[in-house]
Short mmCIF file of C-alpha atoms and ligand atoms in Angstrom, two decimals:
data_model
loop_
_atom_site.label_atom_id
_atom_site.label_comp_id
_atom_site.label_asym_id
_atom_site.label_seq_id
_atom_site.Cartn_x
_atom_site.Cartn_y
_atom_site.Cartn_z
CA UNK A 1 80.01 196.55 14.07
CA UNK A 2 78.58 194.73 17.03
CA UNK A 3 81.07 192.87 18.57
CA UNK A 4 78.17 189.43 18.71
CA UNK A 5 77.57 189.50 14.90
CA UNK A 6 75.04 186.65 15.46
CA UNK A 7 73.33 187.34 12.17
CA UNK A 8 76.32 187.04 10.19
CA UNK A 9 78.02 183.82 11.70
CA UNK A 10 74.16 182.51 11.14
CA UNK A 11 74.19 183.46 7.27
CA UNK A 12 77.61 181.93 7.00
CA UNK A 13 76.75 178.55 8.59
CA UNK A 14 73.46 178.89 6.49
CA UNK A 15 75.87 179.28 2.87
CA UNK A 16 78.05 176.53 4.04
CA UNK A 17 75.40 174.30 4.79
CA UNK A 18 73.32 175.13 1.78
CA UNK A 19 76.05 174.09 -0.52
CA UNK A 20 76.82 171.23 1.16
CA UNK A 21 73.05 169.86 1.37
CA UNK A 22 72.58 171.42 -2.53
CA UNK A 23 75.26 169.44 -3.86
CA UNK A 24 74.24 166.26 -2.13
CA UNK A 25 70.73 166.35 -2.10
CA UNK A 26 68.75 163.59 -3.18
CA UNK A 27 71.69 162.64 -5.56
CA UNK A 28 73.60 160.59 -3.37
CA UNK A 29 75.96 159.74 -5.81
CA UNK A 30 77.46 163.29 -5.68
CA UNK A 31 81.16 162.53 -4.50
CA UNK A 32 83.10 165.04 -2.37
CA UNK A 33 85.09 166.66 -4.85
CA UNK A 34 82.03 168.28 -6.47
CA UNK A 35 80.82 169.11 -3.32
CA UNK A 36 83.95 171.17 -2.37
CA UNK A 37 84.01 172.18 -6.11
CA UNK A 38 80.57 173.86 -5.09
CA UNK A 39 82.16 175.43 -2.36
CA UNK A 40 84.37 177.20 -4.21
CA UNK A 41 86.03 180.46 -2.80
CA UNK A 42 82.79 180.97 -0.44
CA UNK A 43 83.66 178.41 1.25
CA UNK A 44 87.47 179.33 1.98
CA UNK A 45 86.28 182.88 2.76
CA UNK A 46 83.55 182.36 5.04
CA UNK A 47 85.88 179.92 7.10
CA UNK A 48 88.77 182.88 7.08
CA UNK A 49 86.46 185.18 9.59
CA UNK A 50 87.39 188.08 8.12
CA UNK A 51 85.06 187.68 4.72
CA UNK A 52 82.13 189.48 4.99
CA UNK A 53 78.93 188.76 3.08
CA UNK A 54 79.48 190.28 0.21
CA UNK A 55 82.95 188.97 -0.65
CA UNK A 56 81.38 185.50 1.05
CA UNK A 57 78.46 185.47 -1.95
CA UNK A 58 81.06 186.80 -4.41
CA UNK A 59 81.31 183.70 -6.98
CA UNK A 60 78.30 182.09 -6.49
CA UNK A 61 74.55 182.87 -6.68
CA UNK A 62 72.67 181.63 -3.90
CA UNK A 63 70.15 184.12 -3.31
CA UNK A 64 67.45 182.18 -4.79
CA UNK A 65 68.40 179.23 -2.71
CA UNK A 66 67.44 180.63 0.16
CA UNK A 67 63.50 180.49 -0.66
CA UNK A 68 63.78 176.43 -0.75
CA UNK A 69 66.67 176.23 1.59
CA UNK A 70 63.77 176.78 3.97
CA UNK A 71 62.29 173.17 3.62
CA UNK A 72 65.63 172.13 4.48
CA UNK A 73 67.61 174.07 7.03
CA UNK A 74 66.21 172.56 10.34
CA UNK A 75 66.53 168.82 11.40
CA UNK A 76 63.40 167.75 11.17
CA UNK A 77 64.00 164.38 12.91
CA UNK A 78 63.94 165.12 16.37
CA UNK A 79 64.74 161.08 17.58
CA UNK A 80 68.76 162.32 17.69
CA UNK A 81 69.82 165.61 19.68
CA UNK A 82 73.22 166.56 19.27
CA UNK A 83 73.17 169.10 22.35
CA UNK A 84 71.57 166.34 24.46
CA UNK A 85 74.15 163.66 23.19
CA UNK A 86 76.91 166.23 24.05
CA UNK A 87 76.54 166.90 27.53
CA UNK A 88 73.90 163.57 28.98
CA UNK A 89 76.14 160.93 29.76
CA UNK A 90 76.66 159.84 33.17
CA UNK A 91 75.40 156.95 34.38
CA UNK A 92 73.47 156.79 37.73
CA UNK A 93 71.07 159.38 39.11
CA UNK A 94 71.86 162.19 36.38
CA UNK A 95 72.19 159.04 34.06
CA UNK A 96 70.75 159.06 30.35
CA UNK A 97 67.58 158.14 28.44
CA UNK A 98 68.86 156.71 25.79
CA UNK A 99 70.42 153.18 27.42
CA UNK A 100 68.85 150.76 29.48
CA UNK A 101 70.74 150.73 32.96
CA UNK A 102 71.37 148.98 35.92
CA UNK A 103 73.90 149.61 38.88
CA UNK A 104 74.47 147.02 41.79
CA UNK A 105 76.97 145.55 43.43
CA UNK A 106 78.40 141.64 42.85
CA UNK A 107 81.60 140.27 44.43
CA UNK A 108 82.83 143.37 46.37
CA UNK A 109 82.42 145.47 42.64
CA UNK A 110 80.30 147.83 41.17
CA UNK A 111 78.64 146.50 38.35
CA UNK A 112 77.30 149.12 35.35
CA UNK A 113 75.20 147.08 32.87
CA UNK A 114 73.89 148.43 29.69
CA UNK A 115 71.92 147.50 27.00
CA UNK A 116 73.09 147.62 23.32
CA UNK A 117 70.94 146.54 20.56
CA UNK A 118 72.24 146.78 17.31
CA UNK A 119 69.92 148.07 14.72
CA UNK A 120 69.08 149.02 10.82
CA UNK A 121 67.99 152.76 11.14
CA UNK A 122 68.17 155.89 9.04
CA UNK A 123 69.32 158.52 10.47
CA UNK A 124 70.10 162.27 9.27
CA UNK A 125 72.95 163.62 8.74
CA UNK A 126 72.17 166.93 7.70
CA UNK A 127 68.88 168.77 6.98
CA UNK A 128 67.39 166.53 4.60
CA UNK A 129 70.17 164.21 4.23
CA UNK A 130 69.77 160.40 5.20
CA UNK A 131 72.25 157.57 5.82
CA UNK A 132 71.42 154.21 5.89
CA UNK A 133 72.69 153.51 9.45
CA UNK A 134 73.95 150.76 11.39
CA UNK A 135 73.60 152.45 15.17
CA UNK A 136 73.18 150.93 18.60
CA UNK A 137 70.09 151.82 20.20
CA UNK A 138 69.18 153.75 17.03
CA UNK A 139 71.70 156.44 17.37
CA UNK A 140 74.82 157.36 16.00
CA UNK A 141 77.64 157.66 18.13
CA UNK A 142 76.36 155.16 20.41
CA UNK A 143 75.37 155.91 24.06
CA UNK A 144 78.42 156.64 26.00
CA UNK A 145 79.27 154.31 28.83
CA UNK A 146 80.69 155.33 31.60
CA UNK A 147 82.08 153.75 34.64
CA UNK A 148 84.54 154.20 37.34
CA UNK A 149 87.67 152.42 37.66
CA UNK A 150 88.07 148.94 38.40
CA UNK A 151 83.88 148.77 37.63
CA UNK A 152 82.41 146.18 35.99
CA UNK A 153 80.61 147.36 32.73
CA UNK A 154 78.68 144.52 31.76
CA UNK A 155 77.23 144.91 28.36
CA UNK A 156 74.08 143.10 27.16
CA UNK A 157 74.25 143.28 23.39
CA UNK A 158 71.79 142.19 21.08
CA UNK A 159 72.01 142.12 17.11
CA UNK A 160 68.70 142.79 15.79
CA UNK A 161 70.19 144.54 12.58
CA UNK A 162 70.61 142.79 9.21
CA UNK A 163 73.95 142.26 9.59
CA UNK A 164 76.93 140.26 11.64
CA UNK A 165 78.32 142.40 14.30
CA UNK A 166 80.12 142.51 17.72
CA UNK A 167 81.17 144.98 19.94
CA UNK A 168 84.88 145.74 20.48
CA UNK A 169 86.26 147.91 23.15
CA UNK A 170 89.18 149.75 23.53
CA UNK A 171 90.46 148.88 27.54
CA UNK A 172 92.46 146.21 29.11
CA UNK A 173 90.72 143.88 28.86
CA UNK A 174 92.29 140.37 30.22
CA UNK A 175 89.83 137.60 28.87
CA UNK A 176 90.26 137.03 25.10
CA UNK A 177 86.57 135.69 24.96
CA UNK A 178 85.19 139.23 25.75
CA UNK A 179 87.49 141.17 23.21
CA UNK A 180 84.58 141.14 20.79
CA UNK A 181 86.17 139.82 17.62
CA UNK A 182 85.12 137.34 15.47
CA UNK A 183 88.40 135.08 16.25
CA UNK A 184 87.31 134.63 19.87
CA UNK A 185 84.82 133.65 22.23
CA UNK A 186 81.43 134.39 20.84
CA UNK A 187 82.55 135.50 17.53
CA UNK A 188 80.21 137.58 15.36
CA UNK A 189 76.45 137.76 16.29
CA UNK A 190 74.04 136.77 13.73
CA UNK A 191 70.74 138.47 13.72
CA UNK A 192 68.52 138.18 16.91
CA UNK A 193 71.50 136.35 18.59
CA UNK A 194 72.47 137.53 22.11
CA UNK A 195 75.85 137.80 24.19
CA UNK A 196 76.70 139.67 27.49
CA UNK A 197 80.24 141.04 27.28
CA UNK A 198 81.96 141.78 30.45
CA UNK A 199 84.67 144.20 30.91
CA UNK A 200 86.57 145.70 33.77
CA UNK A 201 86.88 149.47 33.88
CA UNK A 202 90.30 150.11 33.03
CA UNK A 203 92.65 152.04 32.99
CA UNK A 204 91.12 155.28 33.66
CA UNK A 205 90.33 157.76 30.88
CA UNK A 206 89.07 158.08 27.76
CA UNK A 207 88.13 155.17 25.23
CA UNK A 208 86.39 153.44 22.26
CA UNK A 209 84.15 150.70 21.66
CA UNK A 210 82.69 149.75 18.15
CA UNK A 211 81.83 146.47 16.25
CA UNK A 212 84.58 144.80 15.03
CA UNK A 213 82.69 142.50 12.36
CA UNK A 214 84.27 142.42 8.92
CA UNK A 215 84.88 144.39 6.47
CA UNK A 216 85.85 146.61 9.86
CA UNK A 217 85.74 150.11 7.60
CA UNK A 218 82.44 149.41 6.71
CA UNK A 219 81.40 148.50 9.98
CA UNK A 220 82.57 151.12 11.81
CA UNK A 221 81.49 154.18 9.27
CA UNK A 222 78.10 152.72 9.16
CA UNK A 223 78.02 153.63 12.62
CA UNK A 224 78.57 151.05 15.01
CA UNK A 225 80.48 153.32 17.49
CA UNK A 226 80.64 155.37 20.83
CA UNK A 227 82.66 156.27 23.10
CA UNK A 228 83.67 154.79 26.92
CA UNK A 229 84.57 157.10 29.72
CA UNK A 230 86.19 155.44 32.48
CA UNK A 231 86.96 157.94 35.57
CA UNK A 232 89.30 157.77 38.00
CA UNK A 233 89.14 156.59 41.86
CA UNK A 234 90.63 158.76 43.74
CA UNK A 235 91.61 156.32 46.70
CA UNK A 236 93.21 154.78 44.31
CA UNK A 237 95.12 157.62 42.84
CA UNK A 238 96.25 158.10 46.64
CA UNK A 239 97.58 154.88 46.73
CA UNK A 240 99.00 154.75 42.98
CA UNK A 241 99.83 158.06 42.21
CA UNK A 242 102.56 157.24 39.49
CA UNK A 243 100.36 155.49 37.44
CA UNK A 244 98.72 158.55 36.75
CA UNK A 245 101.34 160.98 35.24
CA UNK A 246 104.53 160.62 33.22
CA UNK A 247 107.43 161.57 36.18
CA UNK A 248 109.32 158.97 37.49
CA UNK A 249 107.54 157.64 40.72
CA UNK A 250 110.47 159.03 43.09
CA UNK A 251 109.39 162.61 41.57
CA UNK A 252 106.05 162.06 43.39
CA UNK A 253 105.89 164.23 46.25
CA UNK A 254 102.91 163.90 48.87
CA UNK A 255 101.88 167.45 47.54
CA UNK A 256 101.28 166.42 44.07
CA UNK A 257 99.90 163.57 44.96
CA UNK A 258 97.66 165.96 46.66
CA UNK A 259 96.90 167.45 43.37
CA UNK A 260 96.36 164.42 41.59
CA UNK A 261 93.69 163.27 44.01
CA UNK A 262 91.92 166.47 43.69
CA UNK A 263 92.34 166.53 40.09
CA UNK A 264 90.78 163.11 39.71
CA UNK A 265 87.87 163.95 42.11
CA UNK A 266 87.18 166.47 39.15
CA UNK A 267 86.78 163.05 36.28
CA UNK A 268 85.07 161.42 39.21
CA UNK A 269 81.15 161.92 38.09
CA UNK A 270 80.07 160.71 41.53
CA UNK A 271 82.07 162.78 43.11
CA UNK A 272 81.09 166.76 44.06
CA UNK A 273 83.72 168.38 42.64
CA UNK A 274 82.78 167.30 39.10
CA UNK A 275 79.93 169.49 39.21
CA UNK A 276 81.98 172.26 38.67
CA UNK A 277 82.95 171.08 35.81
CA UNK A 278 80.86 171.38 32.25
CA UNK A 279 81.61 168.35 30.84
CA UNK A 280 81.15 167.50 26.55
CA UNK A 281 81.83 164.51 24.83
CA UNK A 282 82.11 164.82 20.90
CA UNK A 283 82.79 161.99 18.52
CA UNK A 284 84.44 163.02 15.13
CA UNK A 285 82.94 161.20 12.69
CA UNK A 286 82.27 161.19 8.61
CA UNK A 287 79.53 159.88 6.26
CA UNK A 288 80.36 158.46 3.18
CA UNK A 289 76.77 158.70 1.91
CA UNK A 290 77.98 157.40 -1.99
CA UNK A 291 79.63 154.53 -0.47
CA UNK A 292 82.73 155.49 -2.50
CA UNK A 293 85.22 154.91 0.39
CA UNK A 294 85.35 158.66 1.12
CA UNK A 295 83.34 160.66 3.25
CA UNK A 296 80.64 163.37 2.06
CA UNK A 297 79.68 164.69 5.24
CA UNK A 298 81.64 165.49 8.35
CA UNK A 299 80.48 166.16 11.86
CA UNK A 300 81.20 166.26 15.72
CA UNK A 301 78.34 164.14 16.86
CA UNK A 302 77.45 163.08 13.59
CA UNK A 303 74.99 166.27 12.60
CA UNK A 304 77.01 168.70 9.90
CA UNK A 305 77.22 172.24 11.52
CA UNK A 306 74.73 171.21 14.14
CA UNK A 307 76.94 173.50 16.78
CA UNK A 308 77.19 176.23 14.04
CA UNK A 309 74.95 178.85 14.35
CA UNK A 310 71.34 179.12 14.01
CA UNK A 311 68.69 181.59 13.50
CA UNK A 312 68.17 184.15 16.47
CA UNK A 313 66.27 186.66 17.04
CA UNK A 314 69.61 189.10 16.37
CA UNK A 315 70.24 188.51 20.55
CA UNK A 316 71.22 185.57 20.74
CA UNK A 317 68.04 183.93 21.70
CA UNK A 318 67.77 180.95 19.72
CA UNK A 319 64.74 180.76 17.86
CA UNK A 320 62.05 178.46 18.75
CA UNK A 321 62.34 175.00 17.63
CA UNK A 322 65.75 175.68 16.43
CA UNK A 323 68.44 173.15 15.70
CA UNK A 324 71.26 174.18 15.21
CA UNK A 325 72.84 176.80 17.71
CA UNK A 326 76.49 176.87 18.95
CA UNK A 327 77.41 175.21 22.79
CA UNK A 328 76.83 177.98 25.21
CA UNK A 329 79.58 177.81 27.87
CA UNK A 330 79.77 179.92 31.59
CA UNK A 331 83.21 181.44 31.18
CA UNK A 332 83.36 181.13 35.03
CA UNK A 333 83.25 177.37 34.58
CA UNK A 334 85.95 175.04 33.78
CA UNK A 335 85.28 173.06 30.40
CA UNK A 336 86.08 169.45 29.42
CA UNK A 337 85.82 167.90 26.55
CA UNK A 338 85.78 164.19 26.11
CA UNK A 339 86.77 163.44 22.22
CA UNK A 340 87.40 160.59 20.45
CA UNK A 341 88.51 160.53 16.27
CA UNK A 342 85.48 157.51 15.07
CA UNK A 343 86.32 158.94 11.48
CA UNK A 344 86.45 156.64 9.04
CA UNK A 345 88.63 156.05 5.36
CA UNK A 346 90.96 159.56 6.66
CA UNK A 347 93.60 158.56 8.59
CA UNK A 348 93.64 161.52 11.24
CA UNK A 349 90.93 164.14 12.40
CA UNK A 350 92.08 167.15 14.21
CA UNK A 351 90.18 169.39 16.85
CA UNK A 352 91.37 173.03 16.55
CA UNK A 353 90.27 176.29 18.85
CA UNK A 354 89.97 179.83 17.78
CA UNK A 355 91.34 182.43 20.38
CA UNK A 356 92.05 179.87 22.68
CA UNK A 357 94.37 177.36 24.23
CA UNK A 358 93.86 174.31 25.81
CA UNK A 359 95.58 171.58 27.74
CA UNK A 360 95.32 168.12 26.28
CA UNK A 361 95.57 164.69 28.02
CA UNK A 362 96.05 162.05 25.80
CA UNK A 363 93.79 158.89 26.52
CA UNK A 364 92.65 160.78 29.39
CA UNK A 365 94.78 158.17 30.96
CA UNK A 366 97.27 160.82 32.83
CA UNK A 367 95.83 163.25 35.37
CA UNK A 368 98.74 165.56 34.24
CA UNK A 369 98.60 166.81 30.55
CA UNK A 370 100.68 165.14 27.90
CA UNK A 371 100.43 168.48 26.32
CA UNK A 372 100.14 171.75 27.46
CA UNK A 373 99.26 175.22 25.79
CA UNK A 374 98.05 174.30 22.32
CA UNK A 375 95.04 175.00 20.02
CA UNK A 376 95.50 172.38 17.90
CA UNK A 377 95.32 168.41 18.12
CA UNK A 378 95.60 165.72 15.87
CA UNK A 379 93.66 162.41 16.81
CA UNK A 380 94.60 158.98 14.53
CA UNK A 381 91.24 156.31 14.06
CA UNK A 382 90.26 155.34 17.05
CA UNK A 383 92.60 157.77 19.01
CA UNK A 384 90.95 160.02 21.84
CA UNK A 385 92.02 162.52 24.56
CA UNK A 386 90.32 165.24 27.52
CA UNK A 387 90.71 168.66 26.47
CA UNK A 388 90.23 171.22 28.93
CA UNK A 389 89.72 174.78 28.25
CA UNK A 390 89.24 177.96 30.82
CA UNK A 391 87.45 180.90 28.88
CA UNK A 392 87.56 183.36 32.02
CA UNK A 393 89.77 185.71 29.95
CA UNK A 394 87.39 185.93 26.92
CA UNK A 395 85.12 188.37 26.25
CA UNK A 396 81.23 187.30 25.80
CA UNK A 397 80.78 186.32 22.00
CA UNK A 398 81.31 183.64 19.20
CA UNK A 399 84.12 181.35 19.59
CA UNK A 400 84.50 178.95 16.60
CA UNK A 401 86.34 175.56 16.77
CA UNK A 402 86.42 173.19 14.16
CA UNK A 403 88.60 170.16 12.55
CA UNK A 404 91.36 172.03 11.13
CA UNK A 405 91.46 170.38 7.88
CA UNK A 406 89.99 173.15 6.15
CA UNK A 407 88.18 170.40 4.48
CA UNK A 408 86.02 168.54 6.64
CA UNK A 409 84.95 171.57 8.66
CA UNK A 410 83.40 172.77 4.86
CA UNK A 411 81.51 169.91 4.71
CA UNK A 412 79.94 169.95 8.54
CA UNK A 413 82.92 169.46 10.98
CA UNK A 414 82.59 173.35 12.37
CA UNK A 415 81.59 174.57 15.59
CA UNK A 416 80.87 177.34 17.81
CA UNK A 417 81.50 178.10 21.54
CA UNK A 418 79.17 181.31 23.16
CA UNK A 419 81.10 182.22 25.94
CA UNK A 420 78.16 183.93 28.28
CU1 CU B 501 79.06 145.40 12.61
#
């Protein structure tokens, strides 16, 4: 057996994927159960590794599926790319497309201003599948911001959407007036109103914005959501250093504090040594395309199986055009993931890697991990964390990772690594 079975992981992502966009289809009204119903054993054994295609098809007949799973099994929407999403971020030179920018400098600070316009969209969620979408700048998750500490991101939002909404983030944040709820300062925005939130950049790591308009659930699953990235300074980790770890500042000595300077000059995206870094953010998020108060389809950056993989060409040269196809990592490079749980109606989401262990730092607010040595994290709503992961030990190949509630990576939440 080769040891890079691309056709196989392929056919498997293709079965899971088939049921799931089968049993939804046009019939929106489909709820989960039935979905994972459709599943059956297939799904269980194809998510086991060790099924092969036989005992994978065993229970079901899909082999006529595959004629008319054709029309389907590409995104045909090109306005959202999941792979672009995952690694085009920064802000600055290298910054992104997809928000309006501005840096400059006002009152001794840097100031990062965005644009955010809240609009009505549909979006797809997996080949074929819509959702009625509420998305800033037409895309769900959101644009990630990202700033350095003690910044000022200044956001110019405007509602242009059907509905009420505000944006929220998740930093300290001392005026009340820019906390972006609808008990303070400008309250919800009505359609074609305006408002220009300001907030400092702190503390360093990892965070969350999203409206915070009631009913909140709705709100945020609709897709009102992305994520905030705010790195550290490392002058200021020289003069601070025990604001950045968990030991008791007289633990400190100069040589960590060494460290910890070099270690943020890694997070620092205008600094060199970050470019030695591949750097990912993923948002964990769930459709509830019945409107039911459950979600049908599960993702990491919102497209089911969109990191699973594709059709090749039986080398791992992805196919021309082709969507879906699984992150491909340099095993020489250090990898970082930037995650935050946006899931919405389950309480916790979980981020789990296969033949692998990483370190985690929770809130990406410590430049020490908070833990160290696992495969396996659970994130609460609204929770995030920096997960870093060396592959130099790994042989070339397929590496999956997925949420490790068996469930949601069934119904999209499953993901590949190709270590190259
Ligand atoms: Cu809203």
């Amino acid at each position: 057996m080769p040891r890079i079975d691309y056709g196989r992981a392929a056919e498997i992502t293709e079965q899971l994927e088939n049921r799931l966009v089968g049993s939804l289809g046009g019939e929106t009204t489909v709820d989960r159960r039935t979905v994972l119903g459709g599943l059956g054993v297939a799904g269980s054994a194809a998510l086991g590794l060790g099924s092969r295609r036989s005992e994978a098809s065993a229970g079901h007949d899909d082999s006529g599926d595959h004629g008319n799973f054709g029309a389907v099994d590409e995104y045909r929407d090109t306005h959202f790319d999941p792979h672009e999403f995952l690694t085009t971020f920064n802000t600055g030179a290298d910054g992104q497309q997809s928000v309006p920018q501005r840096i400059y400098e006002e009152d001794g600070r840097t100031v990062r201003e965005f644009e955010l316009t809240a609009v009505d969209i549909t979006i797809q969620i997996a080949p074929g599948i819509e959702f009625e979408a509420w998305a800033f700048n037409g895309q769900v998750p959101g644009p990630t911001l990202r700033a350095v500490e003690g910044d000022l991101i200044r956001v110019e939002f405007k509602n242009v959407g059907a509905h009420a909404h505000t944006i929220h983030p998740h930093l300290k944040n001392v005026d009340p007036a820019m906390d972006g709820i609808p008990q303070n300062g400008p309250g919800v925005l009505d359609t074609d109103e305006s408002f220009t939130y300001e907030w400092i950049a702190q503390p360093a790591g990892v965070h969350f914005y999203h409206c915070h308009s009631l009913p909140l659930k709705e709100h945020v699953h609709r897709g009102l959501y992305g994520m905030i990235i705010v790195d550290p300074d490392p002058e200021r980790v020289r003069e601070n250093p025990s604001d950045y770890v968990t030991d008791h500042p007289s633990q400190i000595t100069p040589a960590m504090t060494d460290d910890l300077v070099a270690e943020a000059e890694t997070r620092n995206h205008e600094s060199a040594a970050n470019d030695d870094v591949n750097e990912m953010v993923m948002v964990m998020n769930g459709f509830d395309t019945n409107f039911d108060g459950e979600n049908e389809v599960y993702a990491a950056n919102t497209r089911a199986f969109a990191y699973g993989v594709g059709k090749t060409d039986a080398k791992g040269n992805w196919e021309a055009g082709e969507t879906k196809r699984p992150i491909q990592i340099d095993r020489n490079e250090r990898q970082r993931v930037y995650l935050v749980n946006a899931t919405e109606f389950d309480p916790i989401n979980s981020f789990h890697t296969h033949s692998q262990f990483f370190d985690y730092y929770d809130h990406g607010t410590t430049l020490t991990a908070t833990k160290q040595t696992v495969d396996t994290i659970i994130q609460a709503q609204a929770q995030r964390g920096i997960i870093e992961l060396d592959y130099s030990d790994h042989q070339p190949g397929l590496y999956m990772f997925h949420a490790h509630q068996s469930e949601f990576a069934e119904l999209g939440w499953m993901s590949f690594f190709e270590v190259v």
